[in-house]
Amino acid sequence: MASTTKEHILDIGISEEMQTSFLSYAYSVIYARALPDARDGLKPVQRRILFQMDQMGLRPDKGHVKSSRVVGDVMGRLHPHGDSAIYEAMVRMAQDFTLRLPLVDGHGNFGSPDDGPAAARYTEVRMDAAALAMTASLDEDVVDMVPNYDNTLMQPEVLPSAIPNLLVNGSEGIAVGMTTKMPPHNLIEVIAGARYLLANPDATLDDVMRYIPGPDLPEGAMIVGLDGIREAYEKGQGSFTMRATSRIEQVRARRKGIVFTELPLGVGPEKVIEKLKDLVKTKKIQGISGVQDFTDRINGTRLVVEVKNGFNPDAVLAQLYKKTPLETNFAVNNVALVDGQPRVLSLLDLLRVFLDHRLTVTRRRSQFRLNKAQRDMHLVDGLLIAVLNIDEVIAIIRSSDDTAMAHARLRETFDLSDDQATFILELRLRRLTKFSQLELEQRKEELEKTIAELEAILGSEERLKELVSGELEEVSKAYGNPRRTILLESDGLEKKAQAAPLEVADDPCHVVLSATGLIARTSDDTPLVREGARAKHDALVSVVSTTARSDIGIITSDGNIHRLCAMDLPVIPSSAAPLSVAGGVPVKDCVGDGKARVLAVVDIGEDSQPIALATAQGKIKRVKAPAISKDVWDIISLSDGDYLVGAAHCSDDDEIVLVTTDAQLLRFGAKNVRPQGRSGQGVAGIRLSARAEVLSLGVVPANDISGSLVVTIAGSGAALAGTESGSAKVTPLDRFPAKGRGTGGVRAQRFLKGEDIVRLAYVGAGPVRAVGGAGQPLDLPAIDERRDASGTALAAPVAALG
């Protein structure tokens, strides 16, 4: 069967069709989708979402509803596009990391800078408090209403917008042949600038910038370089640099790190980590050992980048800013619709468009309220006439055949208008009382005042501006919050990074161990003698001269030596007087969680002197520092129940001094102790009496015997450590004669009544420092030249000597 379909083909030139269709498409994208209106700062889809939520009554005091319900209503009633576009726009208005002042209160997963939101069926929404200021007075004819896409409903052409939303929340969109990208600002600052411009129409940009110094990003961070901001404010186009907020911390006992707590707009931790891994893998960035993300919804952003030992954190930070999204440029392009036409707007233009809109809204609202008040006044006048002539009104109504006759007779008898007569006929009888008359007279007075006030506002431009300014101030107080973003001309990071090399030089330094268990390295090799030091943690029990990149050893009471790079330790200023190790880290953190006591730090370099070791059971050993290939190595073989009590470098020309708990002191030449290997147990150092132990080891150069001191602190063995003050004795070392190794030594302190043990002892160069349990400095007695004498009572317990 032949087809009966008639074809109708039109020949149209392709260039003409492309031109017509493309122009229609471009107009639709620019006007109806991509660009915001400069008055309310909203794109059509955003405006329709807020309007529909207002119509649905989804106010902040009501419960949340499914996002799918809002999306469906907006799509079915107002927005002729897909649900995904509507939901994406609604999600953006709920993200506090995207908008400075969110307009939608979201409940559920609305995404992060790295991740998208959950589906609309899983989330819930309602209007945020600030959205009420955007839609306020919509029912008072403040804006023009236009038909929706199928001409069945009316929607606002623009929202009343008591908030300068375009500046506060910014905007971003891509149209055809043009884009818009505007940064967020602080509501309090923007309103302050708008109010100033409203009161001073001829104000300059510099005048307004005293109130609006720059953008205020939702996540905080920093903006570095303000010239681009001023250019954008002046011309509507410019750029500025966003930089993450960072600080350098000791993230672990042996590791420094850079902690980022605020990131640039639109940058999430995962984006930074991904870029960082690529840069480390391709060796385009150096000095990073790891990165960890501790960000959560409670504590906020915390991105930790660990810096390798030997690298300067400031120089590493400069690399991170230069090569990762931690520093990002924001290209400002203030394009918005003004009277339906896209325009590039300066800061003053944006403020003037908003203020003109608010003046128009307030004027229309005042006119609407005036008209309503005048209508109410007209009805009240008619009602008062009826109350004053109630008997006659009732007679007229009763004698009339129908409502139309009663209506006509009332108008004719009392000279009423059509509205007044209708209102009287519809009135309930209970209102026609003397009391109602008083209420009506009071109501008339209120309406007269309202009408006079509204007429004054409409009749005076200054009164209108004062009203707008006052309302803006109320909005600022209700929804404003402090600035989050720091504005900097320059933070000097580039110069600081250039001045500091990427890798730390292998400069000479000291590693110091304090009596309170803190370890650190000095910034240089300046001598550490500090006369009159009274600072907390100023007692040093061990000092090693080394270089910043060298390894040192930490000897513990269990006979082990722990390798540690000096670079791992925090730096304290060696030129400070008094010297303080308060900036150090607990040495326990450097040797693991073992229960062994840290005794000393030593040099483990090839040219270092042998190390002298003393055990509690009286053994003495000298051992050459081993070439350690592991982090922990044993340095002596200990008998059961024995442990190390001291360690120090010791050459053949030095003298070794041992002090026991029963107050015996033995001094002998170090050459009498032949160096052994790591596995050796040592030789007899001192002959001990029953229940006595070696308490302290001192190594003194032979040429410094006269300048060295012996400090002993005695107490009761029955008392708990740290609970009694005891007595102390300070004596020059040269008062004690040298004896042979393995002998009993001589008495160093005579016990007072109730004393039977030496708790602390120190042998070495002075001045000697004593510290309490909290690191506070304590006074020691004056030097006593007598070798065998009693001590002087102390005012407080001494925890350590150094």
PDB file of C-alpha atoms in Angstrom, residues 105-354:
ATOM      1  CA  ASP A 105      19.607  24.353  56.025  1.00  0.00           C
ATOM      2  CA  GLY A 106      20.614  20.864  54.946  1.00  0.00           C
ATOM      3  CA  HIS A 107      20.278  17.703  56.996  1.00  0.00           C
ATOM      4  CA  GLY A 108      22.408  14.807  55.817  1.00  0.00           C
ATOM      5  CA  ASN A 109      25.464  14.457  53.609  1.00  0.00           C
ATOM      6  CA  PHE A 110      25.775  17.592  51.481  1.00  0.00           C
ATOM      7  CA  GLY A 111      29.322  16.848  50.393  1.00  0.00           C
ATOM      8  CA  SER A 112      32.734  18.369  51.014  1.00  0.00           C
ATOM      9  CA  PRO A 113      35.315  20.157  48.857  1.00  0.00           C
ATOM     10  CA  ASP A 114      36.510  16.694  47.809  1.00  0.00           C
ATOM     11  CA  ASP A 115      33.301  14.659  47.690  1.00  0.00           C
ATOM     12  CA  GLY A 116      29.844  15.137  46.217  1.00  0.00           C
ATOM     13  CA  PRO A 117      26.590  15.032  48.192  1.00  0.00           C
ATOM     14  CA  ALA A 118      24.310  12.085  48.799  1.00  0.00           C
ATOM     15  CA  ALA A 119      21.353  11.598  46.472  1.00  0.00           C
ATOM     16  CA  ALA A 120      18.293  13.786  46.959  1.00  0.00           C
ATOM     17  CA  ARG A 121      16.305  10.885  48.367  1.00  0.00           C
ATOM     18  CA  TYR A 122      18.748  10.626  51.306  1.00  0.00           C
ATOM     19  CA  THR A 123      18.959  14.285  52.341  1.00  0.00           C
ATOM     20  CA  GLU A 124      16.526  16.757  53.855  1.00  0.00           C
ATOM     21  CA  VAL A 125      16.234  20.527  53.657  1.00  0.00           C
ATOM     22  CA  ARG A 126      14.467  23.599  54.918  1.00  0.00           C
ATOM     23  CA  MET A 127      15.106  27.320  54.632  1.00  0.00           C
ATOM     24  CA  ASP A 128      18.001  28.721  56.620  1.00  0.00           C
ATOM     25  CA  ALA A 129      17.368  31.773  58.782  1.00  0.00           C
ATOM     26  CA  ALA A 130      19.118  34.068  56.308  1.00  0.00           C
ATOM     27  CA  ALA A 131      16.778  32.909  53.527  1.00  0.00           C
ATOM     28  CA  LEU A 132      13.876  34.570  55.340  1.00  0.00           C
ATOM     29  CA  ALA A 133      15.524  37.921  54.689  1.00  0.00           C
ATOM     30  CA  MET A 134      15.710  37.033  51.000  1.00  0.00           C
ATOM     31  CA  THR A 135      11.971  36.325  50.673  1.00  0.00           C
ATOM     32  CA  ALA A 136      10.543  38.736  53.253  1.00  0.00           C
ATOM     33  CA  SER A 137       7.494  40.813  52.154  1.00  0.00           C
ATOM     34  CA  LEU A 138       6.908  38.853  48.958  1.00  0.00           C
ATOM     35  CA  ASP A 139       3.145  39.116  49.633  1.00  0.00           C
ATOM     36  CA  GLU A 140       3.280  42.923  49.750  1.00  0.00           C
ATOM     37  CA  ASP A 141       3.766  43.620  46.032  1.00  0.00           C
ATOM     38  CA  VAL A 142       7.442  44.501  46.476  1.00  0.00           C
ATOM     39  CA  VAL A 143       8.579  42.859  43.218  1.00  0.00           C
ATOM     40  CA  ASP A 144       7.024  42.104  39.862  1.00  0.00           C
ATOM     41  CA  MET A 145       5.518  38.658  39.364  1.00  0.00           C
ATOM     42  CA  VAL A 146       5.960  36.890  36.046  1.00  0.00           C
ATOM     43  CA  PRO A 147       4.370  33.709  34.611  1.00  0.00           C
ATOM     44  CA  ASN A 148       6.107  30.393  34.991  1.00  0.00           C
ATOM     45  CA  TYR A 149       7.199  28.316  32.003  1.00  0.00           C
ATOM     46  CA  ASP A 150       3.658  27.122  31.143  1.00  0.00           C
ATOM     47  CA  ASN A 151       1.763  30.274  32.185  1.00  0.00           C
ATOM     48  CA  THR A 152      -0.169  28.513  34.936  1.00  0.00           C
ATOM     49  CA  LEU A 153       1.544  30.045  37.973  1.00  0.00           C
ATOM     50  CA  MET A 154       3.213  33.308  38.912  1.00  0.00           C
ATOM     51  CA  GLN A 155       6.748  33.613  40.240  1.00  0.00           C
ATOM     52  CA  PRO A 156       8.878  36.605  41.324  1.00  0.00           C
ATOM     53  CA  GLU A 157      11.078  38.186  38.732  1.00  0.00           C
ATOM     54  CA  VAL A 158      13.562  38.912  41.529  1.00  0.00           C
ATOM     55  CA  LEU A 159      13.497  38.321  45.295  1.00  0.00           C
ATOM     56  CA  PRO A 160      13.245  41.277  47.715  1.00  0.00           C
ATOM     57  CA  SER A 161      16.672  40.291  49.127  1.00  0.00           C
ATOM     58  CA  ALA A 162      17.378  42.260  52.286  1.00  0.00           C
ATOM     59  CA  ILE A 163      20.868  40.696  52.108  1.00  0.00           C
ATOM     60  CA  PRO A 164      23.481  41.882  49.565  1.00  0.00           C
ATOM     61  CA  ASN A 165      23.685  38.279  48.464  1.00  0.00           C
ATOM     62  CA  LEU A 166      25.793  38.666  45.342  1.00  0.00           C
ATOM     63  CA  LEU A 167      28.697  40.146  47.301  1.00  0.00           C
ATOM     64  CA  VAL A 168      28.231  38.069  50.456  1.00  0.00           C
ATOM     65  CA  ASN A 169      27.984  34.664  48.791  1.00  0.00           C
ATOM     66  CA  GLY A 170      29.626  35.367  45.465  1.00  0.00           C
ATOM     67  CA  SER A 171      28.713  33.500  42.300  1.00  0.00           C
ATOM     68  CA  GLU A 172      30.201  31.320  39.613  1.00  0.00           C
ATOM     69  CA  GLY A 173      28.832  30.419  36.198  1.00  0.00           C
ATOM     70  CA  ILE A 174      29.751  29.797  32.580  1.00  0.00           C
ATOM     71  CA  ALA A 175      27.487  31.254  29.927  1.00  0.00           C
ATOM     72  CA  VAL A 176      27.993  31.539  26.185  1.00  0.00           C
ATOM     73  CA  GLY A 177      30.909  33.811  25.439  1.00  0.00           C
ATOM     74  CA  MET A 178      31.165  35.044  29.035  1.00  0.00           C
ATOM     75  CA  THR A 179      31.710  33.805  32.572  1.00  0.00           C
ATOM     76  CA  THR A 180      31.135  35.123  36.062  1.00  0.00           C
ATOM     77  CA  LYS A 181      33.255  34.432  39.122  1.00  0.00           C
ATOM     78  CA  MET A 182      32.777  36.475  42.255  1.00  0.00           C
ATOM     79  CA  PRO A 183      34.297  35.800  45.693  1.00  0.00           C
ATOM     80  CA  PRO A 184      32.333  35.752  48.977  1.00  0.00           C
ATOM     81  CA  HIS A 185      32.517  38.654  51.427  1.00  0.00           C
ATOM     82  CA  ASN A 186      31.719  39.320  55.055  1.00  0.00           C
ATOM     83  CA  LEU A 187      28.079  40.348  55.605  1.00  0.00           C
ATOM     84  CA  ILE A 188      28.890  42.866  58.341  1.00  0.00           C
ATOM     85  CA  GLU A 189      31.526  44.577  56.200  1.00  0.00           C
ATOM     86  CA  VAL A 190      29.390  44.657  53.045  1.00  0.00           C
ATOM     87  CA  ILE A 191      26.410  46.150  54.861  1.00  0.00           C
ATOM     88  CA  ALA A 192      28.658  48.708  56.553  1.00  0.00           C
ATOM     89  CA  GLY A 193      29.995  49.750  53.129  1.00  0.00           C
ATOM     90  CA  ALA A 194      26.492  49.810  51.611  1.00  0.00           C
ATOM     91  CA  ARG A 195      25.133  51.990  54.410  1.00  0.00           C
ATOM     92  CA  TYR A 196      28.041  54.391  54.008  1.00  0.00           C
ATOM     93  CA  LEU A 197      27.452  54.615  50.263  1.00  0.00           C
ATOM     94  CA  LEU A 198      23.726  55.129  50.869  1.00  0.00           C
ATOM     95  CA  ALA A 199      24.471  58.063  53.163  1.00  0.00           C
ATOM     96  CA  ASN A 200      27.283  59.385  50.912  1.00  0.00           C
ATOM     97  CA  PRO A 201      26.345  58.806  47.247  1.00  0.00           C
ATOM     98  CA  ASP A 202      29.524  60.528  46.033  1.00  0.00           C
ATOM     99  CA  ALA A 203      31.843  58.268  48.075  1.00  0.00           C
ATOM    100  CA  THR A 204      34.976  57.002  46.342  1.00  0.00           C
ATOM    101  CA  LEU A 205      36.221  53.432  46.126  1.00  0.00           C
ATOM    102  CA  ASP A 206      38.847  54.120  48.790  1.00  0.00           C
ATOM    103  CA  ASP A 207      36.142  55.411  51.122  1.00  0.00           C
ATOM    104  CA  VAL A 208      34.088  52.232  50.718  1.00  0.00           C
ATOM    105  CA  MET A 209      37.137  49.960  50.985  1.00  0.00           C
ATOM    106  CA  ARG A 210      37.657  51.194  54.525  1.00  0.00           C
ATOM    107  CA  TYR A 211      34.564  49.132  55.288  1.00  0.00           C
ATOM    108  CA  ILE A 212      35.063  46.345  52.708  1.00  0.00           C
ATOM    109  CA  PRO A 213      38.824  45.653  52.682  1.00  0.00           C
ATOM    110  CA  GLY A 214      38.590  42.395  50.748  1.00  0.00           C
ATOM    111  CA  PRO A 215      36.852  39.036  50.293  1.00  0.00           C
ATOM    112  CA  ASP A 216      36.108  36.797  53.271  1.00  0.00           C
ATOM    113  CA  LEU A 217      36.292  33.129  52.351  1.00  0.00           C
ATOM    114  CA  PRO A 218      34.061  30.520  54.041  1.00  0.00           C
ATOM    115  CA  GLU A 219      37.002  28.336  55.082  1.00  0.00           C
ATOM    116  CA  GLY A 220      39.102  31.247  56.309  1.00  0.00           C
ATOM    117  CA  ALA A 221      42.651  30.894  54.940  1.00  0.00           C
ATOM    118  CA  MET A 222      44.710  33.899  53.846  1.00  0.00           C
ATOM    119  CA  ILE A 223      44.669  36.311  50.934  1.00  0.00           C
ATOM    120  CA  VAL A 224      48.162  37.508  50.028  1.00  0.00           C
ATOM    121  CA  GLY A 225      48.666  40.607  47.904  1.00  0.00           C
ATOM    122  CA  LEU A 226      45.954  43.255  47.934  1.00  0.00           C
ATOM    123  CA  ASP A 227      46.640  45.047  44.634  1.00  0.00           C
ATOM    124  CA  GLY A 228      44.545  42.532  42.711  1.00  0.00           C
ATOM    125  CA  ILE A 229      41.632  43.044  45.083  1.00  0.00           C
ATOM    126  CA  ARG A 230      41.599  46.775  44.506  1.00  0.00           C
ATOM    127  CA  GLU A 231      41.808  46.263  40.739  1.00  0.00           C
ATOM    128  CA  ALA A 232      38.821  43.913  40.860  1.00  0.00           C
ATOM    129  CA  TYR A 233      36.869  46.388  42.980  1.00  0.00           C
ATOM    130  CA  GLU A 234      37.696  49.217  40.609  1.00  0.00           C
ATOM    131  CA  LYS A 235      37.277  47.524  37.211  1.00  0.00           C
ATOM    132  CA  GLY A 236      35.221  44.434  38.004  1.00  0.00           C
ATOM    133  CA  GLN A 237      38.076  42.182  36.924  1.00  0.00           C
ATOM    134  CA  GLY A 238      41.266  41.203  38.723  1.00  0.00           C
ATOM    135  CA  SER A 239      42.845  38.390  40.692  1.00  0.00           C
ATOM    136  CA  PHE A 240      44.207  37.635  44.130  1.00  0.00           C
ATOM    137  CA  THR A 241      46.072  34.756  45.754  1.00  0.00           C
ATOM    138  CA  MET A 242      44.433  32.451  48.293  1.00  0.00           C
ATOM    139  CA  ARG A 243      46.828  30.655  50.620  1.00  0.00           C
ATOM    140  CA  ALA A 244      46.233  27.934  53.198  1.00  0.00           C
ATOM    141  CA  THR A 245      46.802  28.809  56.845  1.00  0.00           C
ATOM    142  CA  SER A 246      49.731  26.848  58.233  1.00  0.00           C
ATOM    143  CA  ARG A 247      52.020  26.495  61.200  1.00  0.00           C
ATOM    144  CA  ILE A 248      55.149  24.448  61.833  1.00  0.00           C
ATOM    145  CA  GLU A 249      54.827  22.020  64.750  1.00  0.00           C
ATOM    146  CA  GLN A 250      56.781  19.216  66.402  1.00  0.00           C
ATOM    147  CA  VAL A 251      54.252  16.610  65.275  1.00  0.00           C
ATOM    148  CA  ARG A 252      56.238  13.760  66.780  1.00  0.00           C
ATOM    149  CA  ALA A 253      59.157  13.528  69.175  1.00  0.00           C
ATOM    150  CA  ARG A 254      61.622  13.223  66.315  1.00  0.00           C
ATOM    151  CA  ARG A 255      59.740  14.839  63.470  1.00  0.00           C
ATOM    152  CA  LYS A 256      58.619  18.303  62.498  1.00  0.00           C
ATOM    153  CA  GLY A 257      55.610  18.887  60.341  1.00  0.00           C
ATOM    154  CA  ILE A 258      53.590  21.584  58.627  1.00  0.00           C
ATOM    155  CA  VAL A 259      50.004  21.658  59.846  1.00  0.00           C
ATOM    156  CA  PHE A 260      47.363  23.229  57.595  1.00  0.00           C
ATOM    157  CA  THR A 261      44.163  24.264  59.405  1.00  0.00           C
ATOM    158  CA  GLU A 262      42.432  26.351  56.707  1.00  0.00           C
ATOM    159  CA  LEU A 263      42.429  25.701  52.960  1.00  0.00           C
ATOM    160  CA  PRO A 264      41.634  27.992  50.006  1.00  0.00           C
ATOM    161  CA  LEU A 265      38.093  28.200  48.644  1.00  0.00           C
ATOM    162  CA  GLY A 266      37.116  25.004  46.811  1.00  0.00           C
ATOM    163  CA  VAL A 267      40.240  23.086  47.843  1.00  0.00           C
ATOM    164  CA  GLY A 268      39.865  19.928  49.931  1.00  0.00           C
ATOM    165  CA  PRO A 269      42.484  17.819  51.754  1.00  0.00           C
ATOM    166  CA  GLU A 270      42.167  14.912  49.323  1.00  0.00           C
ATOM    167  CA  LYS A 271      42.912  17.161  46.372  1.00  0.00           C
ATOM    168  CA  VAL A 272      46.070  18.380  48.113  1.00  0.00           C
ATOM    169  CA  ILE A 273      47.165  14.854  49.076  1.00  0.00           C
ATOM    170  CA  GLU A 274      46.674  13.541  45.540  1.00  0.00           C
ATOM    171  CA  LYS A 275      48.745  16.341  44.045  1.00  0.00           C
ATOM    172  CA  LEU A 276      51.404  15.949  46.719  1.00  0.00           C
ATOM    173  CA  LYS A 277      51.789  12.234  46.056  1.00  0.00           C
ATOM    174  CA  ASP A 278      52.295  12.888  42.352  1.00  0.00           C
ATOM    175  CA  LEU A 279      54.938  15.522  43.068  1.00  0.00           C
ATOM    176  CA  VAL A 280      56.836  13.299  45.499  1.00  0.00           C
ATOM    177  CA  LYS A 281      56.638  10.334  43.120  1.00  0.00           C
ATOM    178  CA  THR A 282      58.060  12.386  40.240  1.00  0.00           C
ATOM    179  CA  LYS A 283      60.628  13.980  42.594  1.00  0.00           C
ATOM    180  CA  LYS A 284      59.393  17.475  41.807  1.00  0.00           C
ATOM    181  CA  ILE A 285      59.212  18.272  45.487  1.00  0.00           C
ATOM    182  CA  GLN A 286      61.685  17.314  48.218  1.00  0.00           C
ATOM    183  CA  GLY A 287      61.774  17.064  51.966  1.00  0.00           C
ATOM    184  CA  ILE A 288      58.427  15.344  52.631  1.00  0.00           C
ATOM    185  CA  SER A 289      58.255  12.029  54.460  1.00  0.00           C
ATOM    186  CA  GLY A 290      54.476  11.655  54.726  1.00  0.00           C
ATOM    187  CA  VAL A 291      51.091  13.339  54.841  1.00  0.00           C
ATOM    188  CA  GLN A 292      48.106  12.624  57.090  1.00  0.00           C
ATOM    189  CA  ASP A 293      44.588  14.001  57.058  1.00  0.00           C
ATOM    190  CA  PHE A 294      42.974  14.403  60.487  1.00  0.00           C
ATOM    191  CA  THR A 295      40.072  16.531  59.214  1.00  0.00           C
ATOM    192  CA  ASP A 296      36.674  15.916  60.781  1.00  0.00           C
ATOM    193  CA  ARG A 297      33.383  17.737  61.209  1.00  0.00           C
ATOM    194  CA  ILE A 298      34.037  18.525  64.884  1.00  0.00           C
ATOM    195  CA  ASN A 299      37.614  19.841  64.867  1.00  0.00           C
ATOM    196  CA  GLY A 300      37.696  21.136  61.293  1.00  0.00           C
ATOM    197  CA  THR A 301      40.595  20.939  58.871  1.00  0.00           C
ATOM    198  CA  ARG A 302      43.908  19.466  60.032  1.00  0.00           C
ATOM    199  CA  LEU A 303      46.226  18.348  57.255  1.00  0.00           C
ATOM    200  CA  VAL A 304      49.698  17.351  58.501  1.00  0.00           C
ATOM    201  CA  VAL A 305      52.661  17.213  56.104  1.00  0.00           C
ATOM    202  CA  GLU A 306      55.679  15.630  57.801  1.00  0.00           C
ATOM    203  CA  VAL A 307      59.064  17.118  56.895  1.00  0.00           C
ATOM    204  CA  LYS A 308      62.114  14.902  56.491  1.00  0.00           C
ATOM    205  CA  ASN A 309      64.903  15.427  58.964  1.00  0.00           C
ATOM    206  CA  GLY A 310      67.580  17.639  57.507  1.00  0.00           C
ATOM    207  CA  PHE A 311      65.184  19.812  55.516  1.00  0.00           C
ATOM    208  CA  ASN A 312      64.174  23.334  56.384  1.00  0.00           C
ATOM    209  CA  PRO A 313      60.391  23.450  57.072  1.00  0.00           C
ATOM    210  CA  ASP A 314      60.112  27.041  55.814  1.00  0.00           C
ATOM    211  CA  ALA A 315      61.678  26.122  52.482  1.00  0.00           C
ATOM    212  CA  VAL A 316      59.474  23.021  52.198  1.00  0.00           C
ATOM    213  CA  LEU A 317      56.416  25.156  52.940  1.00  0.00           C
ATOM    214  CA  ALA A 318      57.370  27.530  50.125  1.00  0.00           C
ATOM    215  CA  GLN A 319      57.556  24.534  47.754  1.00  0.00           C
ATOM    216  CA  LEU A 320      54.114  23.356  48.852  1.00  0.00           C
ATOM    217  CA  TYR A 321      52.552  26.749  48.212  1.00  0.00           C
ATOM    218  CA  LYS A 322      54.213  27.019  44.819  1.00  0.00           C
ATOM    219  CA  LYS A 323      53.414  23.542  43.469  1.00  0.00           C
ATOM    220  CA  THR A 324      50.167  22.422  45.122  1.00  0.00           C
ATOM    221  CA  PRO A 325      46.604  23.788  45.458  1.00  0.00           C
ATOM    222  CA  LEU A 326      47.545  25.070  48.937  1.00  0.00           C
ATOM    223  CA  GLU A 327      48.070  28.360  47.116  1.00  0.00           C
ATOM    224  CA  THR A 328      45.546  29.199  44.404  1.00  0.00           C
ATOM    225  CA  ASN A 329      44.673  32.266  42.360  1.00  0.00           C
ATOM    226  CA  PHE A 330      41.097  33.523  42.250  1.00  0.00           C
ATOM    227  CA  ALA A 331      40.312  35.325  38.976  1.00  0.00           C
ATOM    228  CA  VAL A 332      37.529  37.823  39.662  1.00  0.00           C
ATOM    229  CA  ASN A 333      35.057  38.575  36.869  1.00  0.00           C
ATOM    230  CA  ASN A 334      32.076  40.504  38.202  1.00  0.00           C
ATOM    231  CA  VAL A 335      29.548  39.790  35.441  1.00  0.00           C
ATOM    232  CA  ALA A 336      25.876  39.984  36.410  1.00  0.00           C
ATOM    233  CA  LEU A 337      22.535  40.924  34.870  1.00  0.00           C
ATOM    234  CA  VAL A 338      21.442  44.542  35.213  1.00  0.00           C
ATOM    235  CA  ASP A 339      18.068  45.358  33.637  1.00  0.00           C
ATOM    236  CA  GLY A 340      18.314  42.041  31.806  1.00  0.00           C
ATOM    237  CA  GLN A 341      21.689  42.827  30.264  1.00  0.00           C
ATOM    238  CA  PRO A 342      25.054  41.285  31.296  1.00  0.00           C
ATOM    239  CA  ARG A 343      27.463  43.886  32.636  1.00  0.00           C
ATOM    240  CA  VAL A 344      30.892  43.935  34.267  1.00  0.00           C
ATOM    241  CA  LEU A 345      30.390  45.660  37.613  1.00  0.00           C
ATOM    242  CA  SER A 346      32.780  47.381  39.981  1.00  0.00           C
ATOM    243  CA  LEU A 347      32.315  47.239  43.743  1.00  0.00           C
ATOM    244  CA  LEU A 348      30.514  50.587  43.737  1.00  0.00           C
ATOM    245  CA  ASP A 349      28.280  49.423  40.879  1.00  0.00           C
ATOM    246  CA  LEU A 350      27.333  46.253  42.769  1.00  0.00           C
ATOM    247  CA  LEU A 351      26.471  48.213  45.886  1.00  0.00           C
ATOM    248  CA  ARG A 352      24.458  50.827  43.976  1.00  0.00           C
ATOM    249  CA  VAL A 353      22.416  48.207  42.118  1.00  0.00           C
ATOM    250  CA  PHE A 354      21.606  46.482  45.404  1.00  0.00           C
TER     251      PHE A 354
END
